[in-house]
PDB file of C-alpha atoms in Angstrom:
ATOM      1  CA  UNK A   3      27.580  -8.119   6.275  1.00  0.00           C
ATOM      2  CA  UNK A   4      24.771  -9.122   3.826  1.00  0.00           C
ATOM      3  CA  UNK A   5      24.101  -6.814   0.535  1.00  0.00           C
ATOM      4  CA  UNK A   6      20.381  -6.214   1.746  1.00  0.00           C
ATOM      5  CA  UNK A   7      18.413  -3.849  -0.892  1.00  0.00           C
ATOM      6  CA  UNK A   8      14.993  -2.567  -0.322  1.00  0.00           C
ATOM      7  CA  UNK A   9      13.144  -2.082  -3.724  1.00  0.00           C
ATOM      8  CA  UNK A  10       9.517  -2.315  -5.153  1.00  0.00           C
ATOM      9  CA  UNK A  11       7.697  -5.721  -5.521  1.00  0.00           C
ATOM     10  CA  UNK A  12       6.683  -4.745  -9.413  1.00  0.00           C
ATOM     11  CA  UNK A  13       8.660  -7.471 -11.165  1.00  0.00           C
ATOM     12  CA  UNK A  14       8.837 -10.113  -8.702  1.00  0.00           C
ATOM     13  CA  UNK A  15       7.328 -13.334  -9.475  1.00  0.00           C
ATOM     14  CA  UNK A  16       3.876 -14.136  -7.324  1.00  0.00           C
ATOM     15  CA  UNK A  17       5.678 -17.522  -6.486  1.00  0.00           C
ATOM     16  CA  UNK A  18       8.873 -15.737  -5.288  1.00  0.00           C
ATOM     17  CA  UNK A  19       6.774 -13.610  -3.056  1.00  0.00           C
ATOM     18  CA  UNK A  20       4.886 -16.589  -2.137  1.00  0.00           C
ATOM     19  CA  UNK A  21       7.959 -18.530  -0.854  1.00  0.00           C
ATOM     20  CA  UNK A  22       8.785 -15.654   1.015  1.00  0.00           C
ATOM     21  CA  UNK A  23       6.210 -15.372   2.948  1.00  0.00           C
ATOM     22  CA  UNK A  24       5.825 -18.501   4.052  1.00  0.00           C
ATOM     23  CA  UNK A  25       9.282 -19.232   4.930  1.00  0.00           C
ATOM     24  CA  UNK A  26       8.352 -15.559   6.915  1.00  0.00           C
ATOM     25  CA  UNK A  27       5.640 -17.122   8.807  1.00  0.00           C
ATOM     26  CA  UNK A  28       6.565 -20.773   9.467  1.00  0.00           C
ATOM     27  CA  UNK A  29       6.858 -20.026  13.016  1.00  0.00           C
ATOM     28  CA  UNK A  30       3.940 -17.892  13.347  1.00  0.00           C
ATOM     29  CA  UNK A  31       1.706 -18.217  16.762  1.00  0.00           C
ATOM     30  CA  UNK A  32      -0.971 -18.758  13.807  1.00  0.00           C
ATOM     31  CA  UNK A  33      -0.736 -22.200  11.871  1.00  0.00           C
ATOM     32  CA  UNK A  34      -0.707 -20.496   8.236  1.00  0.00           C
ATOM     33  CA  UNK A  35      -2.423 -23.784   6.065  1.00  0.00           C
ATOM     34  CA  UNK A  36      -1.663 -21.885   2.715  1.00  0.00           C
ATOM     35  CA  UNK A  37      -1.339 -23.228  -0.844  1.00  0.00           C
ATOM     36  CA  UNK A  38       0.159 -20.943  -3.537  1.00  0.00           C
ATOM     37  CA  UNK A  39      -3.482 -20.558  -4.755  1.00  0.00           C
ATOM     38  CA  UNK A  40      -5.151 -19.789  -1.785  1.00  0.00           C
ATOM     39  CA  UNK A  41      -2.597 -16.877  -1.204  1.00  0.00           C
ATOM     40  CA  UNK A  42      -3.057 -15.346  -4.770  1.00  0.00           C
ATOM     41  CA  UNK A  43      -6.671 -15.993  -3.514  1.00  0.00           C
ATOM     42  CA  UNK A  44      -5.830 -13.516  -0.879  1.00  0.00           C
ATOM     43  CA  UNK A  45      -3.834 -10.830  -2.762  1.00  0.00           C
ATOM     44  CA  UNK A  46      -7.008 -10.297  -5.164  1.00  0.00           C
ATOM     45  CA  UNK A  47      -9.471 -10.390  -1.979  1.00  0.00           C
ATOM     46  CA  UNK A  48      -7.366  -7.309  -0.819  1.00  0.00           C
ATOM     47  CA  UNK A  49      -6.677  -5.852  -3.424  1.00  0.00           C
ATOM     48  CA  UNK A  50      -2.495  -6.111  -2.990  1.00  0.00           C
ATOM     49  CA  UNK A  51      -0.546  -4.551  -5.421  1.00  0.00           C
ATOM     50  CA  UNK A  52       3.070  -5.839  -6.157  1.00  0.00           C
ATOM     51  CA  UNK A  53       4.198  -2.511  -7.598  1.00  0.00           C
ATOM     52  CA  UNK A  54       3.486  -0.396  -4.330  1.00  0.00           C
ATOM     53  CA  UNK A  55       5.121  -3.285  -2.045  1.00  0.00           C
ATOM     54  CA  UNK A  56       8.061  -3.525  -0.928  1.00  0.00           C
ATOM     55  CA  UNK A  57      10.533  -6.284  -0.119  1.00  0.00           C
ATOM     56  CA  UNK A  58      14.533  -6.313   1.014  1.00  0.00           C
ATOM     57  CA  UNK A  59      16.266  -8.160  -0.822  1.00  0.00           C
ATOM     58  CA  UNK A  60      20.202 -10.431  -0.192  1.00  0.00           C
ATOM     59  CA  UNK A  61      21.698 -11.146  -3.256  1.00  0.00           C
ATOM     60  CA  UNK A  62      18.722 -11.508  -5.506  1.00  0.00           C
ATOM     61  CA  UNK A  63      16.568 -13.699  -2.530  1.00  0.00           C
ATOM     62  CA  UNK A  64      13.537 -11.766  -1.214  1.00  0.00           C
ATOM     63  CA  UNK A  65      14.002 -11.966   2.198  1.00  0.00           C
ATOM     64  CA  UNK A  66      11.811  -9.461   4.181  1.00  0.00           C
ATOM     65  CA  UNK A  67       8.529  -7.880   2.481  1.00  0.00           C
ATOM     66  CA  UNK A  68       5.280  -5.492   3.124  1.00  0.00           C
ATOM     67  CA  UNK A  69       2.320  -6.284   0.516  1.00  0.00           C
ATOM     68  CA  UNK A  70       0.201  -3.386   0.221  1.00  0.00           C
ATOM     69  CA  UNK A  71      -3.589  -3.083  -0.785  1.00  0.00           C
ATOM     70  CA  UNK A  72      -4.857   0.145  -2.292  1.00  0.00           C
ATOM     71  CA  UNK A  73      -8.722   1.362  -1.337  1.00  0.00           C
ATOM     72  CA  UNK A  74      -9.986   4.610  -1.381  1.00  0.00           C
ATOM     73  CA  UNK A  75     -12.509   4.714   1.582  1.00  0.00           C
ATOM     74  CA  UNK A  76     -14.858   7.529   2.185  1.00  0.00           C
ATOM     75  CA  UNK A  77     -12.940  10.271   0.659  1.00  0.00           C
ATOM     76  CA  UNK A  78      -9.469   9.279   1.830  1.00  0.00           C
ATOM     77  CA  UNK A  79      -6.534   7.042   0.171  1.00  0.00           C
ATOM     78  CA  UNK A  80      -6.141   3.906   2.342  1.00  0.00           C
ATOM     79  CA  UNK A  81      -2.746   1.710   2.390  1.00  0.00           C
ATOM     80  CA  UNK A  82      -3.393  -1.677   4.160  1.00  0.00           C
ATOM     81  CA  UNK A  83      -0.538  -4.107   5.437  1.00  0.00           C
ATOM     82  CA  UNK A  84      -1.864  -6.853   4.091  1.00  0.00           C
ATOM     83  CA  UNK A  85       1.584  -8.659   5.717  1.00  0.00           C
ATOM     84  CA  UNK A  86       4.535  -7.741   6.739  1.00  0.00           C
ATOM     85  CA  UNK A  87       7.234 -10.044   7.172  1.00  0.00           C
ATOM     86  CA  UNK A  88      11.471 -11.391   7.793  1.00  0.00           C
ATOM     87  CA  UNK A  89      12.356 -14.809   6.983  1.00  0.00           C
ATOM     88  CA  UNK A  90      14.077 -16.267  10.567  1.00  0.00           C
ATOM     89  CA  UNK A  91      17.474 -16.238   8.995  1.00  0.00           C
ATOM     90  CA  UNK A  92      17.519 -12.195   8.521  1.00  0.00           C
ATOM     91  CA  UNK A  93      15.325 -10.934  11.460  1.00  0.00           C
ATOM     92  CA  UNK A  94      16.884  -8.676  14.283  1.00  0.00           C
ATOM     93  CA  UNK A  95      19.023  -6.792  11.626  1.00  0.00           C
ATOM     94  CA  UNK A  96      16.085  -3.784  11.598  1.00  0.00           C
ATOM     95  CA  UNK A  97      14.915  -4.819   8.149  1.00  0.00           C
ATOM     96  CA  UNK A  98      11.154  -4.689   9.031  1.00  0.00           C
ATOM     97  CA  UNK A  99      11.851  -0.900   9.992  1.00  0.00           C
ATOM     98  CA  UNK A 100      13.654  -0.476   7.232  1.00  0.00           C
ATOM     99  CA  UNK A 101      10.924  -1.241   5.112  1.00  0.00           C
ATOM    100  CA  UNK A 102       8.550   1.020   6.620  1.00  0.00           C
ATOM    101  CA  UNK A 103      10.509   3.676   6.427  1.00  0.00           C
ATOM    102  CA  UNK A 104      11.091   2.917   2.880  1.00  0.00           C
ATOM    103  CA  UNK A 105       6.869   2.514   2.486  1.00  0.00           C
ATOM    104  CA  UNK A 106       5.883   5.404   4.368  1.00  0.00           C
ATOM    105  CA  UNK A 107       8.064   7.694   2.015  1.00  0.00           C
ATOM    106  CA  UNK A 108       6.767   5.758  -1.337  1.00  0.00           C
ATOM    107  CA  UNK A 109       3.022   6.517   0.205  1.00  0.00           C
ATOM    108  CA  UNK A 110       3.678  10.025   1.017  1.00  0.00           C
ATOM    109  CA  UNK A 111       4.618  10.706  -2.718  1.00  0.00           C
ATOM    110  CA  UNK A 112       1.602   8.898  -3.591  1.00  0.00           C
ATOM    111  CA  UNK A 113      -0.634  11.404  -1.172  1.00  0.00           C
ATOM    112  CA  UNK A 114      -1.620   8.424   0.675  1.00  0.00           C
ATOM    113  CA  UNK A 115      -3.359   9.170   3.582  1.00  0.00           C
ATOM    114  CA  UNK A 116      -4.278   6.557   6.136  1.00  0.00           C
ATOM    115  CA  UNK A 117      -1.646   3.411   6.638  1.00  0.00           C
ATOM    116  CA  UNK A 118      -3.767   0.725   8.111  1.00  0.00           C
ATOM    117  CA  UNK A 119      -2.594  -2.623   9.959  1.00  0.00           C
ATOM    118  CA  UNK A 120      -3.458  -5.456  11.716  1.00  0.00           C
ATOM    119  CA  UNK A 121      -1.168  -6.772  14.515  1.00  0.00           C
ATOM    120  CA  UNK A 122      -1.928 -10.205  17.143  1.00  0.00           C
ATOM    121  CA  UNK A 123      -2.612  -8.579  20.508  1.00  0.00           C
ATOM    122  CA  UNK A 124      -0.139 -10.339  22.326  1.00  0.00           C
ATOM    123  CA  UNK A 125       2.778  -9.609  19.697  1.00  0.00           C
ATOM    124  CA  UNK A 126       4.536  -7.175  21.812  1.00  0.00           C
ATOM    125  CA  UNK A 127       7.410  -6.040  19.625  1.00  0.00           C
ATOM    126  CA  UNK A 128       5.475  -5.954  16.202  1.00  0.00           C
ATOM    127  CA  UNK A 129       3.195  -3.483  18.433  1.00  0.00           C
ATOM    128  CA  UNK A 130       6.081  -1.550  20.120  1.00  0.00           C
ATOM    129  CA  UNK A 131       7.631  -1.242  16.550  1.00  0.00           C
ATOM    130  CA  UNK A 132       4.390   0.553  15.301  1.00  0.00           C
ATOM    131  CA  UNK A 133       3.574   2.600  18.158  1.00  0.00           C
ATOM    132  CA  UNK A 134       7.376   4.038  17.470  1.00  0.00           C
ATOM    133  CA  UNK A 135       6.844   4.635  14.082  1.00  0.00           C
ATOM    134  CA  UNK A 136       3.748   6.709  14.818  1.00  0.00           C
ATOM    135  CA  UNK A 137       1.328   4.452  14.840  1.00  0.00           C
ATOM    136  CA  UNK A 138      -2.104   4.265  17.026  1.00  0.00           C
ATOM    137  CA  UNK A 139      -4.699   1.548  17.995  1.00  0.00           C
ATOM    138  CA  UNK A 140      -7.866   2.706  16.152  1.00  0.00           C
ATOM    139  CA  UNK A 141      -9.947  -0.669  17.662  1.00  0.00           C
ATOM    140  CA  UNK A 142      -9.584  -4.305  18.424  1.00  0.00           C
ATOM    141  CA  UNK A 143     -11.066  -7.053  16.497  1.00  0.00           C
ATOM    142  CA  UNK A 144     -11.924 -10.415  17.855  1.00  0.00           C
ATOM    143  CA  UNK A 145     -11.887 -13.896  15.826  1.00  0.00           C
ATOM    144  CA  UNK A 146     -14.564 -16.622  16.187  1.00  0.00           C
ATOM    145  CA  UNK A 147     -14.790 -20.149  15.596  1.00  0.00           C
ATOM    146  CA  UNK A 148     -17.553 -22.994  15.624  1.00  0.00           C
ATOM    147  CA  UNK A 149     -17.282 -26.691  14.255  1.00  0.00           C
ATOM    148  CA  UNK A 150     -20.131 -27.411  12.052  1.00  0.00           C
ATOM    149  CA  UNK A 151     -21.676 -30.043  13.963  1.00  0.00           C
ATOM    150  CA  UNK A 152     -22.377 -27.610  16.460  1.00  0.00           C
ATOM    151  CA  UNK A 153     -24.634 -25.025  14.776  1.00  0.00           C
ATOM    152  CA  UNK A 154     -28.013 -25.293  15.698  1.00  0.00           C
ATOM    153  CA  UNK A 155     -30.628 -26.064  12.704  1.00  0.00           C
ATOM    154  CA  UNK A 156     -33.172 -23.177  13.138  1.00  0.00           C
ATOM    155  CA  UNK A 157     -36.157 -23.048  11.531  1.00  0.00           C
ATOM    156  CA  UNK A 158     -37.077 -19.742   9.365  1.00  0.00           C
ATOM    157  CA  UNK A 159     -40.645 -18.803  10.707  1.00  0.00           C
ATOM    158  CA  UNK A 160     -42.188 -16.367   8.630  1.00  0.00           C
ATOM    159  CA  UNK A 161     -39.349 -15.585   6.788  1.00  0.00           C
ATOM    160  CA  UNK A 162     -38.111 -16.465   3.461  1.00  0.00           C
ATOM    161  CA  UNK A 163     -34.709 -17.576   3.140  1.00  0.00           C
ATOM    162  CA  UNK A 164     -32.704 -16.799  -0.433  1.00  0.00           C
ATOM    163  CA  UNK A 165     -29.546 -17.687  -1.972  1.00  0.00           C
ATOM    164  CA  UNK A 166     -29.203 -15.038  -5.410  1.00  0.00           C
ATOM    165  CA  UNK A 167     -25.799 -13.036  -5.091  1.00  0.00           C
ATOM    166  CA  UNK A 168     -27.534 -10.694  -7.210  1.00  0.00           C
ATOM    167  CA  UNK A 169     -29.694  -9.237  -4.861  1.00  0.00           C
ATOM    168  CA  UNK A 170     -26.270  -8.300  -2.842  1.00  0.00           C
ATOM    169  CA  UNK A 171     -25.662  -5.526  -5.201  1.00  0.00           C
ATOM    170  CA  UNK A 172     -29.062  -3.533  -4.150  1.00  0.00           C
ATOM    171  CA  UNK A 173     -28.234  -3.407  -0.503  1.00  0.00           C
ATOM    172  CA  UNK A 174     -27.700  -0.551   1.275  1.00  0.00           C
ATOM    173  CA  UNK A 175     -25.225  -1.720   4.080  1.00  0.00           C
ATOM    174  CA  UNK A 176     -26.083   1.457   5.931  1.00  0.00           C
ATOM    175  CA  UNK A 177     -29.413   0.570   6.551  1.00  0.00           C
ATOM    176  CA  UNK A 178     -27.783  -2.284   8.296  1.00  0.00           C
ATOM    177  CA  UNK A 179     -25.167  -2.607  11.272  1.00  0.00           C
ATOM    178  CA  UNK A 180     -23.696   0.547  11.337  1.00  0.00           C
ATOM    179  CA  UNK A 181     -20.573  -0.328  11.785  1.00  0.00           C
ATOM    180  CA  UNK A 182     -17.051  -0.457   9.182  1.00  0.00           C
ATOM    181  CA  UNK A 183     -15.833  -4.492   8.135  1.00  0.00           C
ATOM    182  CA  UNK A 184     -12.165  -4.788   8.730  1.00  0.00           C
ATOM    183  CA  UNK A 185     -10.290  -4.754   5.132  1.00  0.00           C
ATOM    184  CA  UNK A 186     -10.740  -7.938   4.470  1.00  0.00           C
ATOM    185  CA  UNK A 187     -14.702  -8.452   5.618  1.00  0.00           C
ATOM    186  CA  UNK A 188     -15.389  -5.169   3.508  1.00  0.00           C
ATOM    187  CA  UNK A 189     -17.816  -5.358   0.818  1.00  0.00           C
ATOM    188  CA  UNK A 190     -15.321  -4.854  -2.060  1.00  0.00           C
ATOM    189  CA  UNK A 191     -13.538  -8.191  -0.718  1.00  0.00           C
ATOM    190  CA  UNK A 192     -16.310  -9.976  -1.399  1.00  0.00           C
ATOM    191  CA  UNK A 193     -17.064  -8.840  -4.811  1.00  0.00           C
ATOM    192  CA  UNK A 194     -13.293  -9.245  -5.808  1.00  0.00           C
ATOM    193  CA  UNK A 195     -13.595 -13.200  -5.319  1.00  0.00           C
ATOM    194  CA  UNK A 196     -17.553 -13.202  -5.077  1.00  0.00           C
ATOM    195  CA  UNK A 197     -17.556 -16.608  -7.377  1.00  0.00           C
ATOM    196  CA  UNK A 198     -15.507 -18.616  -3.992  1.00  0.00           C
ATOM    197  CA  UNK A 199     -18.702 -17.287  -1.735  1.00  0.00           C
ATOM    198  CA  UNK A 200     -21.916 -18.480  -1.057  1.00  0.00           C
ATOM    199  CA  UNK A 201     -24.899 -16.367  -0.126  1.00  0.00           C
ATOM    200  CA  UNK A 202     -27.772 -16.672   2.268  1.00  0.00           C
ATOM    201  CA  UNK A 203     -30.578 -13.360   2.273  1.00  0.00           C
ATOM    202  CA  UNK A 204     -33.457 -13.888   4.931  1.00  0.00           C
ATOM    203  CA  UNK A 205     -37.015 -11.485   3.705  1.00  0.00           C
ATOM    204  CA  UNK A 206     -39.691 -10.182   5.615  1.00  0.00           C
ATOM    205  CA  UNK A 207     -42.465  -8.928   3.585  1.00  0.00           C
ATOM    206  CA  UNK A 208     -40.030  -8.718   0.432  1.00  0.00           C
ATOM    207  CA  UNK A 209     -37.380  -6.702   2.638  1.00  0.00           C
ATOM    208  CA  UNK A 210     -33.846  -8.539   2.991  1.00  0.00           C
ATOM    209  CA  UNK A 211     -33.705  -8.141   6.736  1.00  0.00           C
ATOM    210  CA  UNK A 212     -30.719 -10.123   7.282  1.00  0.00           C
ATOM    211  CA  UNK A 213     -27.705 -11.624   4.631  1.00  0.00           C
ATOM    212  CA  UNK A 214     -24.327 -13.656   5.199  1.00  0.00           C
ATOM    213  CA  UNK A 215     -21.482 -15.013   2.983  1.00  0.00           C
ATOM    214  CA  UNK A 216     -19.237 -17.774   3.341  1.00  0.00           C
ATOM    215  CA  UNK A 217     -16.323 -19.291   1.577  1.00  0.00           C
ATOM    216  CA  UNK A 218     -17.246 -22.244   0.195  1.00  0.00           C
ATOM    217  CA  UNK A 219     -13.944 -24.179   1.147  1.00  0.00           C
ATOM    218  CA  UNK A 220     -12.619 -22.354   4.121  1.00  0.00           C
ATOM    219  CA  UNK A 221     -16.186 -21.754   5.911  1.00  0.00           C
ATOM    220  CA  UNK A 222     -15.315 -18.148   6.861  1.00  0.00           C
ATOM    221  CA  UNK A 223     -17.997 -15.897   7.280  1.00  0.00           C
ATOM    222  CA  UNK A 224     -17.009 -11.931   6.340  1.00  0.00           C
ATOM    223  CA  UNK A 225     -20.291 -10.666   6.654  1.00  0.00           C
ATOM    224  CA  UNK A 226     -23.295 -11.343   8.775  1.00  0.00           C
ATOM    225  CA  UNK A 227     -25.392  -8.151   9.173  1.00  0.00           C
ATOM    226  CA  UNK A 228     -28.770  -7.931  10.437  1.00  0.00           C
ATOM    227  CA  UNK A 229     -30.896  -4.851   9.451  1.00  0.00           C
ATOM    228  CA  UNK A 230     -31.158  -2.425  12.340  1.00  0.00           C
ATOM    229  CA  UNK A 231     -34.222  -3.028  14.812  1.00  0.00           C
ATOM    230  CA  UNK A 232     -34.145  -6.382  13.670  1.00  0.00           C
ATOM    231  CA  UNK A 233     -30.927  -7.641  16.487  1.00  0.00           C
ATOM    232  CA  UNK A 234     -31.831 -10.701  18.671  1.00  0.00           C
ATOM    233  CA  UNK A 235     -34.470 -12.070  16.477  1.00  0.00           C
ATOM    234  CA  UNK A 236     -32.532 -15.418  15.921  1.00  0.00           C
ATOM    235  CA  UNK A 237     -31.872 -14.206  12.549  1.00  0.00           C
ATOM    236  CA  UNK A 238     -27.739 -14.394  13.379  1.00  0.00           C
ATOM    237  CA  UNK A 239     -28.673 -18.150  14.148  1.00  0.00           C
ATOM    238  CA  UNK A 240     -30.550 -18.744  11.435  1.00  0.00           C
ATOM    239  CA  UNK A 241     -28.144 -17.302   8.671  1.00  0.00           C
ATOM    240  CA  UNK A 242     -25.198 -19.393  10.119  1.00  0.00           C
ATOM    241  CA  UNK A 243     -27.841 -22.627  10.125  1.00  0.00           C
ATOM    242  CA  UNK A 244     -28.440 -22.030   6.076  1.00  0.00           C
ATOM    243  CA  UNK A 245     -24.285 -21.217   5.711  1.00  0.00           C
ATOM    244  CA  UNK A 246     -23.185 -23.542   7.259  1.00  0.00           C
ATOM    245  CA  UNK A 247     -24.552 -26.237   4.981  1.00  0.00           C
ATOM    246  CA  UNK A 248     -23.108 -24.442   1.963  1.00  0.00           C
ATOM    247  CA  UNK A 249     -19.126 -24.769   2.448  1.00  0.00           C
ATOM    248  CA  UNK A 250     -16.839 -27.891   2.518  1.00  0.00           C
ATOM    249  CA  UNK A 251     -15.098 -26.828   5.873  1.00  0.00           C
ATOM    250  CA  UNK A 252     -16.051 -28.487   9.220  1.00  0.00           C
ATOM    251  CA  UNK A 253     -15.151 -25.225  11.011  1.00  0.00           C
ATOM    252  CA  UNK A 254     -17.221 -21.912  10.794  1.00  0.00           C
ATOM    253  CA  UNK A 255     -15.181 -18.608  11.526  1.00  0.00           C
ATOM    254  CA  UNK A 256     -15.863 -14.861  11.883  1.00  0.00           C
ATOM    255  CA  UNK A 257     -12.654 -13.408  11.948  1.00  0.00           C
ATOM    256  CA  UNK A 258     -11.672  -9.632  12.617  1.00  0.00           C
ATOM    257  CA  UNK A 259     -14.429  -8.725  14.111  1.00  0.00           C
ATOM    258  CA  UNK A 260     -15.010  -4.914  15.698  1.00  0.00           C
ATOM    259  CA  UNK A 261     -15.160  -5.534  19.677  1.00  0.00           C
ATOM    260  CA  UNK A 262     -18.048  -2.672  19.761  1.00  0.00           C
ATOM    261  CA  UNK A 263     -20.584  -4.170  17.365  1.00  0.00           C
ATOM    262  CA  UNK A 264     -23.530  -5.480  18.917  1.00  0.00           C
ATOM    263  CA  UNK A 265     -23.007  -9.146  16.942  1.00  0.00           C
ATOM    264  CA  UNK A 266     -19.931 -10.229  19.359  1.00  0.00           C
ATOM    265  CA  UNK A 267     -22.175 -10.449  22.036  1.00  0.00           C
ATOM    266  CA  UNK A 268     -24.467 -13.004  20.165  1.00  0.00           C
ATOM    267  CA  UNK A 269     -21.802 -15.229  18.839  1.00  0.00           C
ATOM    268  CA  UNK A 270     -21.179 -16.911  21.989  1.00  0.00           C
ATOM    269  CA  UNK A 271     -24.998 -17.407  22.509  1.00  0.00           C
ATOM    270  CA  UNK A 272     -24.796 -19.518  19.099  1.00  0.00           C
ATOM    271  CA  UNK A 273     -22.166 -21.415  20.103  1.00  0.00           C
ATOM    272  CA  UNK A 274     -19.084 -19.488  19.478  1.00  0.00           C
ATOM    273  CA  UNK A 275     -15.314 -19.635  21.037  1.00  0.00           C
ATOM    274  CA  UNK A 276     -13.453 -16.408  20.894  1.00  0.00           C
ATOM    275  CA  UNK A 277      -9.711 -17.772  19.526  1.00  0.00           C
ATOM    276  CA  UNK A 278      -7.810 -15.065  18.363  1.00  0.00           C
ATOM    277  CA  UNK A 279      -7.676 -10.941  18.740  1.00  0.00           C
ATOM    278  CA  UNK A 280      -5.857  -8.305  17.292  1.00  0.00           C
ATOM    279  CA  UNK A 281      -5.689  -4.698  17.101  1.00  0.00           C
ATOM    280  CA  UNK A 282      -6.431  -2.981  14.261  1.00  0.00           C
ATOM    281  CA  UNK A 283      -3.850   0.402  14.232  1.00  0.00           C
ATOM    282  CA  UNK A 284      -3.386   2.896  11.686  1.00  0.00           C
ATOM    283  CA  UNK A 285      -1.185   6.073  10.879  1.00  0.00           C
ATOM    284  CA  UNK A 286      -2.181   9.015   9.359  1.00  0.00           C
ATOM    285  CA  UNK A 287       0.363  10.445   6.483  1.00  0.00           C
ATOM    286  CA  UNK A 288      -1.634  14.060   5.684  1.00  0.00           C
TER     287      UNK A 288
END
């Protein structure tokens, strides 16, 4: 039997981490396309800290891992699973349980209170494994996807188009879609790699009625919010039409997406595919 240990992240080496995961997710229903610097790309975007994660360990080789981002979200401490993963070699020994149960105690000392995951719809034992442990489905999120070629040019009317990040930072997102971005769409994502985004406001009368970002390599979209009262105006279209222009990808994606907001029903009239859904599930730990 292996010598598996299950200890903190804190002094293991971003690369060593990195090779884990991969090697975790190399048969994933998801192609994962990730250099090393795209995924420290995504450990500052979510704010994952090595020193409240936790990995199992054979003989010095990090075999099995959950990264964990820290937020504090209206009031309450937030733990996100910003990936959980077992290399091939080690899986159906219970490590990925093991782990949790190992995490869950670490965030109950730290008066955590809300563990927060996403899981693919159709991955039935990651699911089953959750809803054990206590876990509940809190909403499902839906991915989108549109090659470039396809987005309609759409002309801005009486409205003035802008590209200033600055003019982020006075928003009010409440006035806006009420509605709360998955972890990784959320407002302090942005800001945390705000220099790999660009920016796109649209103004009526000097009032930013409309703003979107995208990633200037990747052509992912995190936000797209319309003011309230102002839904199927054609602003959606046109903020896409002035993105889409502005990143080096040939595909356009909104990814984990809440199912209730009124902006999934206007994707598809844009021209986007639904590809991928997952639930979103958390656990409270008051």
């Amino acid at each position: 039997m292996e010598n598996l240990e299950i200890y903190s992240l804190e002094n293991i080496s971003l690369k060593q981490v990195y090779e884990a995961f991969m090697e975790s997710f190399s048969d994933y229903e998801v192609a994962m396309d990730m250099p090393i610097d795209r995924f420290e790309e995504m450990i500052i975007t979510r704010d994952i800290d090595f020193s409240c994660s936790v990995g199992c360990f054979s003989d010095g080789k990090l075999v099995g891992f959950i990264l964990c981002g820290y937020r504090k979200i209206d009031g309450k401490k937030y733990c996100y699973d910003g990936g959980t993963g077992v290399i091939p070699s080690f899986r159906r020994k219970g490590i990925a349980n093991d782990l949790f149960i190992k995490l869950v105690d670490l965030l109950k000392k730290d008066d955590v209170d809300i563990f927060l995951l996403e899981v693919l719809e159709n991955n039935t034992p990651a699911i089953d494994l959750y809803r054990k442990n206590g876990f509940g489905v809190q909403r499902r999120l839906k991915c989108f996807k549109i090659n470039k070629e396809d987005v309609l040019d759409s002309l801005p009317d009486d409205y003035a188009v802008g590209y200033d990040k600055a003019n982020y930072v006075n928003i009010d997102e409440a006035n806006f879609q009420p509605f709360m971005p998955s972890w990784q769409n959320q407002r302090i994502s942005i800001l945390n790699n705000i220099d790999n985004y660009e920016y796109c406001s649209v103004s009526f009368n000097e009032e930013v009625i409309g703003f979107g970002f995208i990633h200037k390599k990747r052509g992912d979209i995190p936000q797209l919010r319309v003011l309230k009262g102002w839904e199927n105006k054609n602003l959606e279209q046109l903020i896409v039409s002035e993105l889409k222009d502005r990143t080096e990808s040939s595909v356009i994606k909104l990814v984990t997406l809440d199912e209730s907001i009124s902006l999934i029903k206007i994707l598809p009239d844009i021209g986007f595919s639904d590809f991928l859904n997952l639930y979103e599930m958390t656990l409270s730990l008051d």
